[in-house]
Coordinates of C-alpha atoms in Angstrom, one line a residue:
M21 CA 0.0 0.0 0.0
A22 CA 1.4 3.4 -1.0
D23 CA 1.8 6.3 1.4
Q24 CA -0.8 8.5 -0.4
D25 CA -3.5 5.9 0.5
L26 CA -3.0 6.5 4.2
V27 CA -5.3 9.0 5.9
D28 CA -4.9 10.5 9.4
V29 CA -8.2 10.0 11.2
D30 CA -9.2 11.5 14.6
P31 CA -11.3 8.8 16.4
Y32 CA -12.8 11.5 18.6
D33 CA -14.0 13.8 15.8
S34 CA -17.7 13.5 15.2
G35 CA -17.4 15.3 11.9
S36 CA -19.6 18.2 12.9
L37 CA -18.6 21.8 12.5
P38 CA -18.3 24.2 15.4
V39 CA -21.5 26.1 16.1
F40 CA -21.5 29.7 17.4
R41 CA -24.4 31.7 18.7
W42 CA -25.3 35.1 17.0
K43 CA -22.4 37.6 17.3
Q44 CA -20.3 35.0 19.3
A45 CA -18.0 33.8 16.6
G46 CA -15.3 36.4 17.6
R47 CA -13.0 35.5 14.7
S48 CA -11.6 37.8 12.1
N49 CA -10.5 35.1 9.7
V50 CA -14.0 33.7 8.9
A51 CA -17.0 35.4 7.2
T52 CA -20.4 34.6 5.9
R53 CA -21.2 34.5 2.2
R54 CA -22.8 38.0 2.6
Q55 CA -19.7 39.4 4.3
L56 CA -17.5 37.8 1.6
R57 CA -19.6 39.4 -1.1
E58 CA -19.2 42.8 0.6
M59 CA -15.4 42.3 0.5
G60 CA -15.6 41.4 -3.2
L61 CA -14.9 37.7 -2.5
R62 CA -16.7 34.4 -2.9
P63 CA -16.2 31.1 -1.1
G64 CA -14.6 29.6 -4.2
G65 CA -15.6 25.9 -3.7
Q66 CA -14.3 25.6 -0.1
E67 CA -16.3 23.8 2.5
P68 CA -17.7 25.8 5.5
V69 CA -15.6 25.8 8.6
A70 CA -18.3 26.7 11.2
R71 CA -21.9 27.8 11.5
I72 CA -23.6 30.7 13.2
E73 CA -27.1 30.1 14.7
C74 CA -29.7 32.7 15.7
R75 CA -33.4 32.6 16.7
G76 CA -32.8 29.5 18.9
G77 CA -31.3 27.5 16.1
K78 CA -34.0 28.2 13.6
R79 CA -31.8 30.3 11.3
F80 CA -28.1 29.8 10.6
A81 CA -25.3 31.0 8.3
W82 CA -22.2 29.1 7.2
L83 CA -18.8 30.6 7.9
Y84 CA -15.9 30.4 5.4
R85 CA -12.2 31.1 5.7
I86 CA -11.3 34.5 4.2
D87 CA -7.8 33.5 3.2
L88 CA -9.2 30.7 1.0
A89 CA -11.8 32.9 -0.6
K90 CA -11.5 33.9 -4.3
P91 CA -12.4 37.2 -6.0
K92 CA -16.0 37.3 -7.1
L93 CA -16.7 36.8 -10.8
A94 CA -17.3 39.9 -12.9
M95 CA -20.6 40.3 -14.8
T96 CA -20.1 39.5 -18.4
L97 CA -22.3 40.9 -21.2
G98 CA -23.8 37.5 -21.8
K99 CA -24.8 37.1 -18.1
E100 CA -26.2 40.6 -18.1
V101 CA -28.4 39.9 -21.2
A102 CA -29.6 36.6 -19.6
L103 CA -30.4 38.4 -16.3
D104 CA -32.3 41.1 -18.1
K105 CA -34.3 38.6 -20.1
A106 CA -35.2 36.6 -17.0
M107 CA -36.3 39.7 -15.1
A108 CA -38.3 40.9 -18.1
A109 CA -40.2 37.6 -18.0
R110 CA -41.0 38.1 -14.3
Q111 CA -41.9 41.8 -14.7
T112 CA -43.9 41.9 -17.9
C113 CA -47.7 41.3 -17.9
P114 CA -48.7 38.6 -20.3
G115 CA -52.2 40.0 -20.4
P116 CA -53.6 42.5 -22.8
C117 CA -51.8 45.6 -21.3
G118 CA -48.3 44.1 -21.8
R119 CA -46.7 46.6 -19.4
R120 CA -43.3 46.0 -17.8
Y121 CA -43.4 46.8 -14.2
F122 CA -40.6 47.9 -11.9
H123 CA -41.4 44.9 -9.6
C124 CA -42.0 41.2 -10.1
L125 CA -45.6 40.3 -10.9
P126 CA -47.6 37.5 -9.1
L127 CA -47.7 35.4 -12.3
K128 CA -48.0 32.1 -10.4
T129 CA -51.0 33.1 -8.4
L130 CA -52.8 35.7 -10.6
G131 CA -51.3 35.1 -14.0
S132 CA -51.2 38.8 -14.9
C133 CA -50.9 42.2 -13.3
L134 CA -53.5 43.3 -10.9
E135 CA -55.1 45.7 -13.4
C136 CA -55.6 42.9 -15.9
Y137 CA -56.7 40.5 -13.2
D138 CA -59.4 42.5 -11.4
G139 CA -59.4 46.0 -12.8
T140 CA -57.5 47.7 -9.9
P141 CA -55.7 50.7 -11.6
A142 CA -52.0 50.6 -11.5
D143 CA -49.9 53.7 -10.6
P144 CA -48.4 55.0 -13.9
A145 CA -45.1 55.5 -12.1
S146 CA -44.8 51.8 -11.4
Y147 CA -44.5 50.5 -15.0
I148 CA -43.2 51.2 -18.5
A149 CA -45.8 50.8 -21.3
S150 CA -44.8 48.1 -23.8
P151 CA -43.5 49.6 -27.1
A152 CA -45.1 46.8 -29.1
K153 CA -48.6 47.5 -27.8
H154 CA -48.2 51.2 -28.7
L155 CA -47.1 50.3 -32.2
L156 CA -50.2 48.1 -32.7
A157 CA -52.5 50.9 -31.4
A158 CA -51.1 53.5 -33.8

């Protein structure tokens, strides 16, 4: 058997990660994903090294080592086009008005904007009228 096949195992390690309570981690070399993102970093495929719990263990966040984090990936033109296309699908009413709103529409529950669904008037400052609908009307 070769030396690379041997693995050092700690018989007393349960395999669990250390768990800290909210604001009790007290370490400067670990950060959550949100904190890494604010620093311009991403976890970069590394496994979490600890966990922070709050609300009695109902909510938690993973902690990652900052020294192993990699720079976050820049937005490419293709990614930006794909993101705009996906957001347009969530913000555009498939109903007769065809407006693109500045917020996501409840398409799964209502299937259209509120004005097309039940006639509730929409604030004109909350949408952009579809250019295709104006061309058809002219």
